[in-house]
Structures are given as structure tokens and as C-alpha cells.
Amino acid sequence: MSEAYELFQLGKARLRDGEAAQATVPLERARRLEPEKASIREALGIAYFRITHWRAAELEFRKVLELSPVDDYAHYALGRALEKQGRQAEASVHLKLARCLRPRDPGEPSLDVDAS
């Protein structure tokens, strides 16, 4: 296994354990090793979101969208990060795109940055 993958897995485990601040350390190291990996950037964005670093979360989700423009979750998460910064109009665009890219069944749980 690569070092980046091991760091990513450690960061994801810390996120699952509710240790978002601690997750940022291995995820930032993984990002330095693999800056073009959307999965690493998404996990880091979630960690930043959970510790209320809205701007840092925004930047990570923007990078995910640069790598994968039709990623519905990244649009949703970016929209939420923008909302938290009071940028409602810009947030609305991404939230609408997320809904369009991933139509939901009424019984399906909603996307949730806070609980991923």
C-alpha cells in the first residue's frame, strides 16, 4: 500500500470516530502526496467543514469539482460551505446542481456533510 493511501485510511477512520480535527493531519499529508486525488480532497473538505473551517472546506470541494465537475456530493458540500460563509446566492447554484445531478427518491436519506 502507498503512504498516501494509508494516510487517507487513517484520516477516514478518524472522521468515522468523530475526530475531525485529528483527521486533518493525515489527510493534509495525503493531499501533499496525491494532490489530484478527489477522494482525499473530499475527506479533507469534510474534516474542515466539521471543524467549521468553512473557507478551507470550500477550497477542497472546489478542487474536487475541478477534478470531477459532475460530482453531486461535492456540489452539495460546496453549497453548504458557502452557506456557512453567508454567500447564499453562490451556494444556491451548487445546491441546485447537486439536486439535478442526483435526483432523490423520497424515501432516500439526504446528503449530509455533517454526518459523513
mmCIF file with all atom_site columns, C-alpha atoms in Angstrom:
data_model
loop_
_atom_site.group_PDB
_atom_site.id
_atom_site.type_symbol
_atom_site.label_atom_id
_atom_site.label_alt_id
_atom_site.label_comp_id
_atom_site.label_asym_id
_atom_site.label_entity_id
_atom_site.label_seq_id
_atom_site.pdbx_PDB_ins_code
_atom_site.Cartn_x
_atom_site.Cartn_y
_atom_site.Cartn_z
_atom_site.occupancy
_atom_site.B_iso_or_equiv
_atom_site.pdbx_formal_charge
_atom_site.auth_seq_id
_atom_site.auth_comp_id
_atom_site.auth_asym_id
_atom_site.auth_atom_id
_atom_site.pdbx_PDB_model_num
ATOM 1   C CA . MET A 1 1   ? 0.000   0.000  0.000   1.00 0.00 ? 1   MET A CA 1
ATOM 2   C CA . SER A 1 2   ? 1.130   3.510  -0.697  1.00 0.00 ? 2   SER A CA 1
ATOM 3   C CA . GLU A 1 3   ? 1.793   6.009  2.053   1.00 0.00 ? 3   GLU A CA 1
ATOM 4   C CA . ALA A 1 4   ? -0.921  8.324  0.701   1.00 0.00 ? 4   ALA A CA 1
ATOM 5   C CA . TYR A 1 5   ? -3.489  5.526  0.856   1.00 0.00 ? 5   TYR A CA 1
ATOM 6   C CA . GLU A 1 6   ? -2.530  4.624  4.428   1.00 0.00 ? 6   GLU A CA 1
ATOM 7   C CA . LEU A 1 7   ? -2.798  8.275  5.473   1.00 0.00 ? 7   LEU A CA 1
ATOM 8   C CA . PHE A 1 8   ? -6.153  8.562  3.713   1.00 0.00 ? 8   PHE A CA 1
ATOM 9   C CA . GLN A 1 9   ? -7.445  5.489  5.531   1.00 0.00 ? 9   GLN A CA 1
ATOM 10  C CA . LEU A 1 10  ? -6.217  6.860  8.874   1.00 0.00 ? 10  LEU A CA 1
ATOM 11  C CA . GLY A 1 11  ? -7.937  10.169 8.195   1.00 0.00 ? 11  GLY A CA 1
ATOM 12  C CA . LYS A 1 12  ? -11.190 8.434  7.225   1.00 0.00 ? 12  LYS A CA 1
ATOM 13  C CA . ALA A 1 13  ? -11.047 6.335  10.404  1.00 0.00 ? 13  ALA A CA 1
ATOM 14  C CA . ARG A 1 14  ? -10.613 9.463  12.492  1.00 0.00 ? 14  ARG A CA 1
ATOM 15  C CA . LEU A 1 15  ? -13.596 11.049 10.735  1.00 0.00 ? 15  LEU A CA 1
ATOM 16  C CA . ARG A 1 16  ? -15.688 7.942  11.484  1.00 0.00 ? 16  ARG A CA 1
ATOM 17  C CA . ASP A 1 17  ? -14.603 8.177  15.130  1.00 0.00 ? 17  ASP A CA 1
ATOM 18  C CA . GLY A 1 18  ? -15.751 11.797 15.314  1.00 0.00 ? 18  GLY A CA 1
ATOM 19  C CA . GLU A 1 19  ? -12.208 13.172 15.445  1.00 0.00 ? 19  GLU A CA 1
ATOM 20  C CA . ALA A 1 20  ? -12.407 15.678 12.609  1.00 0.00 ? 20  ALA A CA 1
ATOM 21  C CA . ALA A 1 21  ? -9.575  17.918 13.844  1.00 0.00 ? 21  ALA A CA 1
ATOM 22  C CA . GLN A 1 22  ? -7.265  14.931 14.214  1.00 0.00 ? 22  GLN A CA 1
ATOM 23  C CA . ALA A 1 23  ? -8.301  13.676 10.762  1.00 0.00 ? 23  ALA A CA 1
ATOM 24  C CA . THR A 1 24  ? -6.910  16.791 9.110   1.00 0.00 ? 24  THR A CA 1
ATOM 25  C CA . VAL A 1 25  ? -3.304  15.867 9.926   1.00 0.00 ? 25  VAL A CA 1
ATOM 26  C CA . PRO A 1 26  ? -3.056  12.605 7.940   1.00 0.00 ? 26  PRO A CA 1
ATOM 27  C CA . LEU A 1 27  ? -5.404  13.918 5.252   1.00 0.00 ? 27  LEU A CA 1
ATOM 28  C CA . GLU A 1 28  ? -3.277  17.018 4.670   1.00 0.00 ? 28  GLU A CA 1
ATOM 29  C CA . ARG A 1 29  ? -0.199  14.785 4.397   1.00 0.00 ? 29  ARG A CA 1
ATOM 30  C CA . ALA A 1 30  ? -2.032  12.526 1.933   1.00 0.00 ? 30  ALA A CA 1
ATOM 31  C CA . ARG A 1 31  ? -3.069  15.590 -0.095  1.00 0.00 ? 31  ARG A CA 1
ATOM 32  C CA . ARG A 1 32  ? 0.562   16.707 -0.348  1.00 0.00 ? 32  ARG A CA 1
ATOM 33  C CA . LEU A 1 33  ? 1.476   13.263 -1.704  1.00 0.00 ? 33  LEU A CA 1
ATOM 34  C CA . GLU A 1 34  ? -1.534  12.951 -4.052  1.00 0.00 ? 34  GLU A CA 1
ATOM 35  C CA . PRO A 1 35  ? -2.932  16.446 -4.736  1.00 0.00 ? 35  PRO A CA 1
ATOM 36  C CA . GLU A 1 36  ? -5.087  15.262 -7.643  1.00 0.00 ? 36  GLU A CA 1
ATOM 37  C CA . LYS A 1 37  ? -6.997  12.564 -5.713  1.00 0.00 ? 37  LYS A CA 1
ATOM 38  C CA . ALA A 1 38  ? -10.604 13.659 -5.354  1.00 0.00 ? 38  ALA A CA 1
ATOM 39  C CA . SER A 1 39  ? -11.289 11.157 -2.561  1.00 0.00 ? 39  SER A CA 1
ATOM 40  C CA . ILE A 1 40  ? -8.562  12.671 -0.384  1.00 0.00 ? 40  ILE A CA 1
ATOM 41  C CA . ARG A 1 41  ? -9.736  16.211 -1.129  1.00 0.00 ? 41  ARG A CA 1
ATOM 42  C CA . GLU A 1 42  ? -13.344 15.292 -0.319  1.00 0.00 ? 42  GLU A CA 1
ATOM 43  C CA . ALA A 1 43  ? -12.430 13.708 3.020   1.00 0.00 ? 43  ALA A CA 1
ATOM 44  C CA . LEU A 1 44  ? -10.301 16.718 3.920   1.00 0.00 ? 44  LEU A CA 1
ATOM 45  C CA . GLY A 1 45  ? -13.144 19.044 2.938   1.00 0.00 ? 45  GLY A CA 1
ATOM 46  C CA . ILE A 1 46  ? -15.493 17.122 5.225   1.00 0.00 ? 46  ILE A CA 1
ATOM 47  C CA . ALA A 1 47  ? -12.999 17.347 8.089   1.00 0.00 ? 47  ALA A CA 1
ATOM 48  C CA . TYR A 1 48  ? -12.609 21.094 7.592   1.00 0.00 ? 48  TYR A CA 1
ATOM 49  C CA . PHE A 1 49  ? -16.381 21.509 7.413   1.00 0.00 ? 49  PHE A CA 1
ATOM 50  C CA . ARG A 1 50  ? -16.885 19.650 10.664  1.00 0.00 ? 50  ARG A CA 1
ATOM 51  C CA . ILE A 1 51  ? -14.374 21.866 12.479  1.00 0.00 ? 51  ILE A CA 1
ATOM 52  C CA . THR A 1 52  ? -16.023 24.967 10.983  1.00 0.00 ? 52  THR A CA 1
ATOM 53  C CA . HIS A 1 53  ? -13.145 25.967 8.723   1.00 0.00 ? 53  HIS A CA 1
ATOM 54  C CA . TRP A 1 54  ? -15.590 27.000 6.030   1.00 0.00 ? 54  TRP A CA 1
ATOM 55  C CA . ARG A 1 55  ? -13.106 28.624 3.627   1.00 0.00 ? 55  ARG A CA 1
ATOM 56  C CA . ALA A 1 56  ? -10.732 25.652 3.757   1.00 0.00 ? 56  ALA A CA 1
ATOM 57  C CA . ALA A 1 57  ? -13.677 23.299 3.154   1.00 0.00 ? 57  ALA A CA 1
ATOM 58  C CA . GLU A 1 58  ? -14.778 25.464 0.234   1.00 0.00 ? 58  GLU A CA 1
ATOM 59  C CA . LEU A 1 59  ? -11.345 25.240 -1.384  1.00 0.00 ? 59  LEU A CA 1
ATOM 60  C CA . GLU A 1 60  ? -11.220 21.451 -1.046  1.00 0.00 ? 60  GLU A CA 1
ATOM 61  C CA . PHE A 1 61  ? -14.678 20.969 -2.555  1.00 0.00 ? 61  PHE A CA 1
ATOM 62  C CA . ARG A 1 62  ? -13.830 23.379 -5.381  1.00 0.00 ? 62  ARG A CA 1
ATOM 63  C CA . LYS A 1 63  ? -10.798 21.220 -6.163  1.00 0.00 ? 63  LYS A CA 1
ATOM 64  C CA . VAL A 1 64  ? -12.963 18.091 -6.158  1.00 0.00 ? 64  VAL A CA 1
ATOM 65  C CA . LEU A 1 65  ? -15.217 19.803 -8.706  1.00 0.00 ? 65  LEU A CA 1
ATOM 66  C CA . GLU A 1 66  ? -12.226 20.795 -10.789 1.00 0.00 ? 66  GLU A CA 1
ATOM 67  C CA . LEU A 1 67  ? -11.284 17.098 -10.893 1.00 0.00 ? 67  LEU A CA 1
ATOM 68  C CA . SER A 1 68  ? -14.855 15.837 -11.313 1.00 0.00 ? 68  SER A CA 1
ATOM 69  C CA . PRO A 1 69  ? -17.291 18.567 -12.408 1.00 0.00 ? 69  PRO A CA 1
ATOM 70  C CA . VAL A 1 70  ? -20.395 16.378 -12.114 1.00 0.00 ? 70  VAL A CA 1
ATOM 71  C CA . ASP A 1 71  ? -19.767 15.176 -8.555  1.00 0.00 ? 71  ASP A CA 1
ATOM 72  C CA . ASP A 1 72  ? -23.146 15.777 -6.933  1.00 0.00 ? 72  ASP A CA 1
ATOM 73  C CA . TYR A 1 73  ? -21.834 15.446 -3.375  1.00 0.00 ? 73  TYR A CA 1
ATOM 74  C CA . ALA A 1 74  ? -19.056 17.985 -3.992  1.00 0.00 ? 74  ALA A CA 1
ATOM 75  C CA . HIS A 1 75  ? -21.611 20.470 -5.337  1.00 0.00 ? 75  HIS A CA 1
ATOM 76  C CA . TYR A 1 76  ? -23.784 19.885 -2.268  1.00 0.00 ? 76  TYR A CA 1
ATOM 77  C CA . ALA A 1 77  ? -20.885 20.196 0.172   1.00 0.00 ? 77  ALA A CA 1
ATOM 78  C CA . LEU A 1 78  ? -19.552 23.312 -1.564  1.00 0.00 ? 78  LEU A CA 1
ATOM 79  C CA . GLY A 1 79  ? -23.012 24.819 -1.373  1.00 0.00 ? 79  GLY A CA 1
ATOM 80  C CA . ARG A 1 80  ? -23.178 24.112 2.347   1.00 0.00 ? 80  ARG A CA 1
ATOM 81  C CA . ALA A 1 81  ? -19.709 25.618 2.936   1.00 0.00 ? 81  ALA A CA 1
ATOM 82  C CA . LEU A 1 82  ? -20.735 28.734 1.003   1.00 0.00 ? 82  LEU A CA 1
ATOM 83  C CA . GLU A 1 83  ? -23.965 28.995 3.026   1.00 0.00 ? 83  GLU A CA 1
ATOM 84  C CA . LYS A 1 84  ? -21.950 28.907 6.230   1.00 0.00 ? 84  LYS A CA 1
ATOM 85  C CA . GLN A 1 85  ? -19.968 31.887 4.918   1.00 0.00 ? 85  GLN A CA 1
ATOM 86  C CA . GLY A 1 86  ? -23.155 33.828 4.175   1.00 0.00 ? 86  GLY A CA 1
ATOM 87  C CA . ARG A 1 87  ? -22.784 33.503 0.408   1.00 0.00 ? 87  ARG A CA 1
ATOM 88  C CA . GLN A 1 88  ? -26.377 32.391 -0.234  1.00 0.00 ? 88  GLN A CA 1
ATOM 89  C CA . ALA A 1 89  ? -26.666 33.218 -3.929  1.00 0.00 ? 89  ALA A CA 1
ATOM 90  C CA . GLU A 1 90  ? -23.499 31.332 -4.831  1.00 0.00 ? 90  GLU A CA 1
ATOM 91  C CA . ALA A 1 91  ? -24.469 28.457 -2.530  1.00 0.00 ? 91  ALA A CA 1
ATOM 92  C CA . SER A 1 92  ? -27.861 28.169 -4.197  1.00 0.00 ? 92  SER A CA 1
ATOM 93  C CA . VAL A 1 93  ? -26.265 27.450 -7.575  1.00 0.00 ? 93  VAL A CA 1
ATOM 94  C CA . HIS A 1 94  ? -24.296 24.490 -6.226  1.00 0.00 ? 94  HIS A CA 1
ATOM 95  C CA . LEU A 1 95  ? -27.179 23.136 -4.163  1.00 0.00 ? 95  LEU A CA 1
ATOM 96  C CA . LYS A 1 96  ? -29.431 23.203 -7.244  1.00 0.00 ? 96  LYS A CA 1
ATOM 97  C CA . LEU A 1 97  ? -26.748 21.478 -9.311  1.00 0.00 ? 97  LEU A CA 1
ATOM 98  C CA . ALA A 1 98  ? -26.413 18.794 -6.632  1.00 0.00 ? 98  ALA A CA 1
ATOM 99  C CA . ARG A 1 99  ? -30.161 18.145 -6.765  1.00 0.00 ? 99  ARG A CA 1
ATOM 100 C CA . CYS A 1 100 ? -30.132 17.996 -10.558 1.00 0.00 ? 100 CYS A CA 1
ATOM 101 C CA . LEU A 1 101 ? -27.161 15.677 -10.717 1.00 0.00 ? 101 LEU A CA 1
ATOM 102 C CA . ARG A 1 102 ? -28.569 13.306 -8.112  1.00 0.00 ? 102 ARG A CA 1
ATOM 103 C CA . PRO A 1 103 ? -32.339 13.138 -8.113  1.00 0.00 ? 103 PRO A CA 1
ATOM 104 C CA . ARG A 1 104 ? -33.512 11.521 -4.907  1.00 0.00 ? 104 ARG A CA 1
ATOM 105 C CA . ASP A 1 105 ? -36.194 9.024  -4.157  1.00 0.00 ? 105 ASP A CA 1
ATOM 106 C CA . PRO A 1 106 ? -38.470 10.476 -1.433  1.00 0.00 ? 106 PRO A CA 1
ATOM 107 C CA . GLY A 1 107 ? -37.510 7.642  0.954   1.00 0.00 ? 107 GLY A CA 1
ATOM 108 C CA . GLU A 1 108 ? -33.754 8.049  0.421   1.00 0.00 ? 108 GLU A CA 1
ATOM 109 C CA . PRO A 1 109 ? -31.766 9.841  3.134   1.00 0.00 ? 109 PRO A CA 1
ATOM 110 C CA . SER A 1 110 ? -30.429 13.266 2.211   1.00 0.00 ? 110 SER A CA 1
ATOM 111 C CA . LEU A 1 111 ? -26.782 14.103 1.637   1.00 0.00 ? 111 LEU A CA 1
ATOM 112 C CA . ASP A 1 112 ? -25.221 15.403 4.834   1.00 0.00 ? 112 ASP A CA 1
ATOM 113 C CA . VAL A 1 113 ? -21.764 16.913 5.188   1.00 0.00 ? 113 VAL A CA 1
ATOM 114 C CA . ASP A 1 114 ? -22.197 16.998 8.954   1.00 0.00 ? 114 ASP A CA 1
ATOM 115 C CA . ALA A 1 115 ? -22.680 13.250 9.330   1.00 0.00 ? 115 ALA A CA 1
ATOM 116 C CA . SER A 1 116 ? -20.499 11.701 6.615   1.00 0.00 ? 116 SER A CA 1
#
